[in-house]
CSV table of C-alpha atoms in Angstrom, one decimal:
chain,number,residue,atom,x,y,z
A,16,MET,CA,-15.7,-18.7,-0.9
A,17,ASN,CA,-14.7,-22.3,-1.4
A,18,GLN,CA,-11.0,-22.7,-1.6
A,19,ARG,CA,-11.1,-24.8,-4.7
A,20,LEU,CA,-13.3,-22.3,-6.5
A,21,PHE,CA,-11.1,-19.4,-5.3
A,22,PHE,CA,-7.9,-21.0,-6.7
A,23,THR,CA,-9.7,-21.9,-9.9
A,24,ILE,CA,-10.6,-18.3,-10.4
A,25,VAL,CA,-7.0,-17.2,-9.5
A,26,GLY,CA,-5.6,-19.8,-12.0
A,27,ALA,CA,-8.0,-18.7,-14.7
A,28,SER,CA,-7.1,-15.0,-14.3
A,29,LEU,CA,-3.4,-15.9,-14.4
A,30,LEU,CA,-3.8,-17.9,-17.6
A,31,LEU,CA,-5.9,-15.2,-19.2
A,32,ALA,CA,-3.3,-12.5,-18.3
A,33,GLY,CA,-0.5,-14.7,-19.6
A,34,TYR,CA,-2.3,-15.3,-22.9
A,35,ALA,CA,-3.0,-11.6,-23.3
A,36,HIS,CA,0.7,-10.7,-22.6
A,37,TYR,CA,2.3,-13.2,-24.8
A,38,PHE,CA,-0.1,-13.9,-27.6
A,39,THR,CA,-2.1,-10.6,-28.3
A,40,ASP,CA,-1.1,-7.1,-29.3
A,41,ASN,CA,-4.1,-5.3,-27.7
A,42,GLU,CA,-2.7,-3.2,-24.9
A,43,PHE,CA,-6.1,-2.5,-23.3
A,44,PHE,CA,-6.7,-6.2,-23.1
A,45,LYS,CA,-3.3,-6.8,-21.6
A,46,PHE,CA,-3.8,-4.1,-19.0
A,47,ALA,CA,-7.3,-5.2,-18.1
A,48,THR,CA,-6.3,-8.9,-17.7
A,49,ALA,CA,-3.1,-8.1,-15.8
A,50,SER,CA,-5.1,-5.8,-13.5
A,51,LEU,CA,-7.7,-8.5,-12.9
A,52,ALA,CA,-5.0,-11.1,-12.1
A,53,ILE,CA,-3.3,-8.7,-9.7
A,54,ILE,CA,-6.5,-8.2,-7.8
A,55,PHE,CA,-7.1,-11.9,-7.4
A,56,LEU,CA,-3.5,-12.5,-6.6
A,57,ALA,CA,-3.6,-9.8,-4.0
A,58,ALA,CA,-6.6,-11.5,-2.4
A,59,TRP,CA,-4.6,-14.7,-2.3
A,60,LEU,CA,-1.6,-12.9,-0.8
A,61,GLY,CA,-3.9,-11.2,1.8
A,62,LYS,CA,-5.4,-14.6,2.7
A,63,SER,CA,-1.9,-16.1,3.1
A,64,THR,CA,-0.6,-13.2,5.3
A,65,GLU,CA,-3.6,-13.5,7.5
A,66,SER,CA,-3.0,-17.2,7.9
A,67,VAL,CA,0.7,-16.6,8.7
A,68,ALA,CA,-0.3,-13.8,11.2
A,69,HIS,CA,-2.4,-16.4,13.1
A,70,TYR,CA,0.9,-18.1,14.0
A,71,ALA,CA,3.1,-15.0,14.4
A,72,GLY,CA,0.9,-12.9,16.8
A,73,ASP,CA,-0.9,-9.6,16.5
A,74,ARG,CA,1.9,-7.2,16.2
A,75,VAL,CA,4.1,-9.3,13.9
A,76,GLY,CA,1.0,-10.4,12.1
A,77,GLY,CA,-0.1,-6.8,11.4
A,78,PHE,CA,3.4,-6.0,10.2
A,79,LEU,CA,3.4,-9.1,7.8
A,80,ASN,CA,0.0,-8.1,6.5
A,81,ALA,CA,1.3,-4.6,5.7
A,82,THR,CA,4.6,-5.8,4.3
A,83,PHE,CA,3.3,-8.5,2.0
A,84,GLY,CA,0.2,-6.3,1.2
A,85,ASN,CA,2.7,-3.8,-0.1
A,86,ALA,CA,4.5,-6.3,-2.2
A,87,ALA,CA,2.4,-5.5,-5.3
A,88,GLU,CA,3.1,-1.7,-4.9
A,89,LEU,CA,6.9,-2.3,-4.3
A,90,ILE,CA,7.2,-4.7,-7.2
A,91,ILE,CA,5.2,-2.5,-9.6
A,92,ALA,CA,7.2,0.6,-8.5
A,93,PHE,CA,10.5,-1.3,-9.1
A,94,PHE,CA,9.7,-2.1,-12.7
A,95,LEU,CA,8.5,1.5,-13.2
A,96,VAL,CA,11.9,2.7,-11.8
A,97,LYS,CA,13.6,0.3,-14.2
A,98,GLU,CA,11.7,1.8,-17.1
A,99,GLY,CA,12.6,5.3,-15.9
A,100,LEU,CA,9.0,6.3,-15.3
A,101,PHE,CA,9.8,8.3,-12.2
A,102,ASP,CA,6.7,10.6,-12.3
A,103,MET,CA,4.5,7.5,-12.3
A,104,VAL,CA,6.6,5.9,-9.5
A,105,LYS,CA,6.1,9.0,-7.3
A,106,ALA,CA,2.4,9.1,-8.2
A,107,SER,CA,2.0,5.4,-7.3
A,108,ILE,CA,3.7,6.0,-4.0
A,109,THR,CA,1.4,8.9,-3.3
A,110,GLY,CA,-1.6,6.9,-4.3
A,111,ALA,CA,-0.6,4.0,-2.1
A,112,ILE,CA,-0.1,6.2,0.9
A,113,ILE,CA,-3.4,8.1,0.6
A,114,GLY,CA,-5.2,4.9,-0.6
A,115,ASN,CA,-4.3,3.0,2.5
A,116,MET,CA,-5.1,5.9,4.9
A,117,LEU,CA,-8.3,7.0,3.2
A,118,LEU,CA,-9.8,4.2,1.1
A,119,VAL,CA,-8.7,1.1,2.9
A,120,LEU,CA,-9.0,2.6,6.4
A,121,GLY,CA,-12.2,4.4,5.4
A,122,LEU,CA,-14.0,1.3,4.1
A,123,SER,CA,-12.8,-0.7,7.2
A,124,VAL,CA,-14.1,1.9,9.6
A,125,PHE,CA,-17.3,2.3,7.7
A,126,LEU,CA,-18.2,-1.3,7.3
A,127,GLY,CA,-17.0,-2.3,10.7
A,128,GLY,CA,-19.0,0.6,12.1
A,129,LEU,CA,-22.2,-0.6,10.5
A,130,LYS,CA,-21.9,-3.8,12.5
A,131,TYR,CA,-20.4,-2.4,15.8
A,132,LYS,CA,-21.6,1.0,17.1
A,133,GLU,CA,-18.0,1.9,18.2
A,134,GLN,CA,-14.8,0.0,17.9
A,135,THR,CA,-11.7,0.8,20.0
A,136,PHE,CA,-8.0,0.2,19.6
A,137,ASN,CA,-4.7,1.2,21.4
A,138,GLY,CA,-4.6,5.0,21.6
A,139,ARG,CA,-0.9,5.0,22.4
A,140,LEU,CA,-0.2,3.2,19.0
A,141,ALA,CA,-2.4,5.9,17.3
A,142,GLY,CA,-0.2,8.6,18.9
A,143,HIS,CA,3.0,7.0,17.7
A,144,ASN,CA,1.6,6.5,14.2
A,145,ALA,CA,0.7,10.2,14.1
A,146,SER,CA,4.3,11.2,15.0
A,147,LEU,CA,5.6,8.9,12.3
A,148,MET,CA,3.2,10.3,9.7
A,149,MET,CA,4.4,13.8,10.5
A,150,LEU,CA,8.0,12.6,10.1
A,151,ALA,CA,7.1,11.3,6.6
A,152,ILE,CA,5.5,14.6,5.7
A,153,ALA,CA,8.5,16.6,6.9
A,154,ALA,CA,10.9,14.4,4.9
A,155,LEU,CA,8.9,14.8,1.7
A,156,PHE,CA,8.3,18.5,2.0
A,157,ILE,CA,11.9,19.6,2.7
A,158,PRO,CA,13.3,18.5,-0.7
A,159,ALA,CA,10.4,20.2,-2.5
A,160,VAL,CA,11.0,23.4,-0.7
A,161,PHE,CA,14.8,23.5,-1.4
A,162,MET,CA,14.5,22.2,-5.0
A,163,LYS,CA,14.6,25.7,-6.5
A,164,GLU,CA,17.6,26.8,-4.5
A,165,LEU,CA,19.8,23.7,-5.0
A,166,PRO,CA,21.4,22.3,-8.2
A,167,PRO,CA,20.2,18.8,-9.3
A,168,VAL,CA,23.3,17.1,-8.0
A,169,GLU,CA,22.8,18.4,-4.5
A,170,ILE,CA,19.1,17.5,-4.6
A,171,GLY,CA,20.1,14.0,-5.5
A,172,THR,CA,22.5,13.9,-2.6
A,173,LEU,CA,19.8,15.3,-0.2
A,174,SER,CA,17.4,12.7,-1.5
A,175,THR,CA,19.9,9.9,-0.7
A,176,VAL,CA,20.6,11.2,2.8
A,177,ILE,CA,16.8,11.5,3.6
A,178,ALA,CA,16.2,8.0,2.2
A,179,VAL,CA,18.8,6.5,4.5
A,180,ILE,CA,17.5,8.5,7.5
A,181,LEU,CA,13.9,7.3,6.9
A,182,ILE,CA,14.9,3.7,6.5
A,183,VAL,CA,16.9,3.8,9.8
A,184,ALA,CA,14.0,5.5,11.5
A,185,TYR,CA,11.6,2.9,10.3
A,186,LEU,CA,13.8,0.0,11.4
A,187,LEU,CA,14.2,1.6,14.8
A,188,TRP,CA,10.4,1.9,15.0
A,189,LEU,CA,10.1,-1.8,14.3
A,190,ILE,CA,12.5,-2.6,17.2
A,191,PHE,CA,10.6,-0.1,19.5
A,192,SER,CA,7.1,-1.4,18.6
A,193,MET,CA,7.8,-5.1,18.3
A,194,VAL,CA,10.6,-5.7,20.9
A,195,THR,CA,11.2,-3.1,23.5
A,196,HIS,CA,7.6,-1.7,23.8
A,197,ARG,CA,5.7,-4.6,22.3
A,198,ASP,CA,3.3,-5.0,25.3
A,199,PHE,CA,2.9,-1.2,25.7
A,200,LEU,CA,1.6,-1.0,22.1
A,201,SER,CA,-0.4,-4.3,22.0
A,202,ASP,CA,-4.1,-4.2,21.1
A,203,ILE,CA,-6.7,-3.6,23.8
A,204,GLU,CA,-8.4,-6.9,23.3
A,205,SER,CA,-7.1,-10.3,22.2
A,206,HIS,CA,-9.1,-12.0,19.4
A,207,ASP,CA,-9.3,-15.6,18.4
A,208,SER,CA,-8.9,-16.3,14.7
A,209,GLU,CA,-8.6,-19.4,12.6
A,210,ALA,CA,-5.8,-20.0,10.1
A,211,ALA,CA,-6.7,-21.1,6.6
A,212,TRP,CA,-3.7,-23.5,6.5
A,213,SER,CA,-1.0,-25.0,8.7
A,214,LYS,CA,2.1,-22.9,9.4
A,215,GLY,CA,4.2,-24.5,6.7
A,216,VAL,CA,1.5,-24.3,4.0
A,217,SER,CA,0.8,-20.7,5.0
A,218,ILE,CA,4.4,-19.7,4.4
A,219,LEU,CA,4.5,-21.6,1.1
A,220,MET,CA,1.3,-19.9,0.0
A,221,LEU,CA,2.8,-16.5,0.9
A,222,ALA,CA,5.9,-17.2,-1.1
A,223,ILE,CA,4.1,-18.5,-4.2
A,224,SER,CA,1.5,-15.7,-4.2
A,225,THR,CA,4.3,-13.1,-3.9
A,226,PHE,CA,6.2,-14.7,-6.8
A,227,PHE,CA,3.1,-14.5,-9.1
A,228,VAL,CA,2.4,-10.9,-8.0
A,229,ALA,CA,6.0,-10.0,-9.2
A,230,VAL,CA,5.4,-11.7,-12.6
A,231,VAL,CA,2.1,-10.1,-13.3
A,232,SER,CA,3.2,-6.7,-12.1
A,233,GLU,CA,5.9,-6.7,-14.8
A,234,TRP,CA,3.2,-7.5,-17.4
A,235,LEU,CA,1.0,-4.6,-16.0
A,236,VAL,CA,3.9,-2.1,-16.2
A,237,HIS,CA,4.5,-2.9,-19.9
A,238,SER,CA,0.9,-2.0,-20.8
A,239,VAL,CA,0.0,0.8,-18.4
A,240,GLN,CA,1.9,3.6,-20.1
A,241,HIS,CA,0.3,2.9,-23.5
A,242,VAL,CA,-3.2,2.8,-22.0
A,243,SER,CA,-2.7,6.1,-20.1
A,244,GLU,CA,-1.5,7.8,-23.2
A,245,THR,CA,-4.3,6.5,-25.3
A,246,LEU,CA,-7.0,7.5,-22.8
A,247,GLY,CA,-5.4,10.9,-22.1
A,248,TRP,CA,-5.0,10.1,-18.4
A,249,SER,CA,-2.0,11.8,-16.7
A,250,GLU,CA,0.7,9.7,-15.2
A,251,LEU,CA,-0.3,11.4,-11.9
A,252,PHE,CA,-3.8,10.0,-12.0
A,253,VAL,CA,-2.8,6.6,-13.3
A,254,GLY,CA,-0.1,6.2,-10.7
A,255,ALA,CA,-2.0,7.7,-7.8
A,256,PHE,CA,-5.3,6.0,-8.3
A,257,VAL,CA,-5.4,3.2,-11.0
A,258,ILE,CA,-2.2,1.4,-10.0
A,259,ALA,CA,-2.6,2.2,-6.3
A,260,ILE,CA,-6.1,0.8,-6.1
A,261,ILE,CA,-5.0,-2.4,-7.9
A,262,GLY,CA,-2.0,-2.7,-5.6
A,263,ASN,CA,-4.1,-2.0,-2.5
A,264,ALA,CA,-6.3,-5.1,-3.1
A,265,ALA,CA,-4.4,-7.1,-0.5
A,266,GLU,CA,-4.9,-4.5,2.2
A,267,HIS,CA,-8.6,-4.2,1.3
A,268,SER,CA,-9.2,-7.9,1.6
A,269,ALA,CA,-7.4,-8.3,4.9
A,270,ALA,CA,-8.4,-5.0,6.6
A,271,LEU,CA,-12.1,-5.2,5.7
A,272,LEU,CA,-12.3,-8.8,6.9
A,273,LEU,CA,-10.7,-8.0,10.2
A,274,ALA,CA,-12.8,-4.8,10.8
A,275,MET,CA,-16.0,-6.7,10.2
A,276,LYS,CA,-14.9,-9.2,12.8
A,277,GLY,CA,-14.6,-6.4,15.3
A,278,ARG,CA,-10.8,-6.3,15.1
A,279,ILE,CA,-10.5,-2.6,14.1
A,280,GLY,CA,-7.1,-2.4,15.9
A,281,ALA,CA,-5.6,-4.9,13.4
A,282,ALA,CA,-7.4,-3.2,10.5
A,283,VAL,CA,-5.9,0.2,11.5
A,284,GLU,CA,-2.5,-1.5,11.9
A,285,ILE,CA,-2.7,-2.8,8.3
A,286,ALA,CA,-4.0,0.4,6.7
A,287,VAL,CA,-2.0,3.1,8.6
A,288,GLY,CA,1.0,0.8,9.1
A,289,SER,CA,1.1,0.1,5.4
A,290,SER,CA,1.1,3.8,4.6
A,291,LEU,CA,3.9,4.4,7.0
A,292,GLN,CA,5.9,1.5,5.5
A,293,ILE,CA,5.5,3.0,2.0
A,294,ALA,CA,6.5,6.5,3.1
A,295,LEU,CA,9.3,5.5,5.5
A,296,PHE,CA,10.7,2.4,3.8
A,297,VAL,CA,9.4,1.6,0.3
A,298,ALA,CA,9.9,5.1,-1.2
A,299,PRO,CA,13.4,5.6,0.3
A,300,THR,CA,14.3,2.0,-0.8
A,301,LEU,CA,13.3,2.9,-4.4
A,302,VAL,CA,15.5,6.0,-4.3
A,303,LEU,CA,18.5,3.8,-3.3
A,304,VAL,CA,17.6,1.1,-5.8
A,305,SER,CA,17.5,3.7,-8.6
A,306,LEU,CA,21.1,4.5,-7.9
A,307,LEU,CA,22.0,0.8,-8.3
A,308,LEU,CA,20.1,0.7,-11.6
A,309,GLY,CA,22.0,3.7,-12.9
A,310,ARG,CA,18.8,5.8,-13.1
A,311,PRO,CA,19.0,8.1,-10.0
A,312,MET,CA,15.5,9.2,-8.8
A,313,ASP,CA,15.1,12.1,-6.4
A,314,ILE,CA,12.6,12.2,-3.6
A,315,VAL,CA,11.0,15.5,-4.8
A,316,PHE,CA,7.2,15.2,-5.1
A,317,THR,CA,4.9,17.6,-6.9
A,318,THR,CA,2.7,20.2,-5.1
A,319,PHE,CA,-0.4,18.1,-5.9
A,320,GLU,CA,1.2,15.0,-4.4
A,321,LEU,CA,2.4,16.7,-1.3
A,322,ALA,CA,-1.0,18.4,-0.7
A,323,ALA,CA,-2.8,15.0,-1.1
A,324,ILE,CA,-0.4,13.3,1.4
A,325,GLY,CA,-0.7,16.2,3.8
A,326,VAL,CA,-4.5,16.3,3.7
A,327,ALA,CA,-4.8,12.5,4.1
A,328,THR,CA,-2.4,12.5,7.0
A,329,PHE,CA,-4.1,15.3,8.9
A,330,ILE,CA,-7.6,13.8,8.7
A,331,THR,CA,-6.3,10.3,9.5
A,332,ILE,CA,-4.6,11.6,12.6
A,333,SER,CA,-7.8,13.6,13.6
A,334,ILE,CA,-10.0,10.4,13.3
A,335,THR,CA,-7.7,7.9,14.9
A,336,LYS,CA,-6.1,10.0,17.7
A,337,ASP,CA,-8.8,9.0,20.3
A,338,GLY,CA,-8.4,5.3,19.7
A,339,ALA,CA,-12.1,4.8,18.7
A,340,THR,CA,-14.0,4.7,15.4
A,341,ASN,CA,-17.5,4.7,14.1
A,342,TRP,CA,-19.1,4.4,10.7
A,343,PHE,CA,-19.4,8.2,10.1
A,344,GLU,CA,-15.7,8.6,10.5
A,345,GLY,CA,-15.3,6.1,7.7
A,346,VAL,CA,-17.6,8.3,5.5
A,347,LEU,CA,-15.3,11.3,6.2
A,348,LEU,CA,-12.2,9.4,5.1
A,349,LEU,CA,-13.9,8.1,1.9
A,350,ALA,CA,-15.2,11.6,1.1
A,351,VAL,CA,-11.7,13.1,1.2
A,352,TYR,CA,-10.5,10.2,-1.0
A,353,ILE,CA,-13.2,10.9,-3.7
A,354,ILE,CA,-12.4,14.6,-3.6
A,355,LEU,CA,-8.7,13.9,-4.1
A,356,GLY,CA,-9.4,11.4,-6.9
A,357,THR,CA,-11.5,13.9,-8.7
A,358,ALA,CA,-8.9,16.6,-8.4
A,359,PHE,CA,-6.1,14.2,-9.7
A,360,PHE,CA,-8.3,13.2,-12.6
A,361,PHE,CA,-8.5,16.8,-13.8
A,362,ALA,CA,-4.9,17.7,-12.9
């Protein structure tokens, strides 16, 4: 798409969302326009991170794509925590994790597989990702198991301890994967790519798009609760699928583009790396932030959420463990996502 046309569309969606937020009382219109603006802004953010990644290298580039791709989820979740909507926060975390592993990765593997019979990536990285996913599952399951045996105060303390441990583990993983064992975990093949802008402009675009994502995310949070109550949708479904799909737009745009260029390793890094970042860094950070806001949030997830994360993790490990993908494996990931979405809708 022509850049001038793209930014015209982004600007129009921003103006429409701003008009709806400040000058109308129709909550559905506010929600729809804010959601539309978030999607276009996420595409802008994804384009910016891809351009920055061109200058930063594959490993750092994948990390930046995952990090700034998660900006929408983190910002939306922050405002939900501020409003005390903890159930929706946890549902949005669940949705972001399974959405990246099943929807984003599934579409990337499927569409990339239609163009390339088989795509390969670093199997060692897949193995480490699997271990980190299992750590995330263990950390989320333990508080839920002990919840009935411990008083709320001790559950809160346990949540804080787990949050700190997960953040430390994630930071050590970054050092391991990007510093001490960077070459060991690098992609199998190097790929040439073109940056949309110069280094300075790319960083500026990244900063501006992130700022607007923050602004529009706050508008979205103000309307989402009213819309979910009116339509009779549970906070679980809204958080896990509606907000998560909107927030995943950046990952979609970046991962799909890379997979269709034959760079499945980078696409896997974005999708799986994003899920790991949410589970090991974003969720624990929100627990600590809630303490600072005076609204403590525990890390206890519902049985539905834990089952969804567990199922998504196991099938993702099964499909990525050999370091090769094809279009049918993408179908399997998407099938599980649709099954979970249907179950959450009726939950």
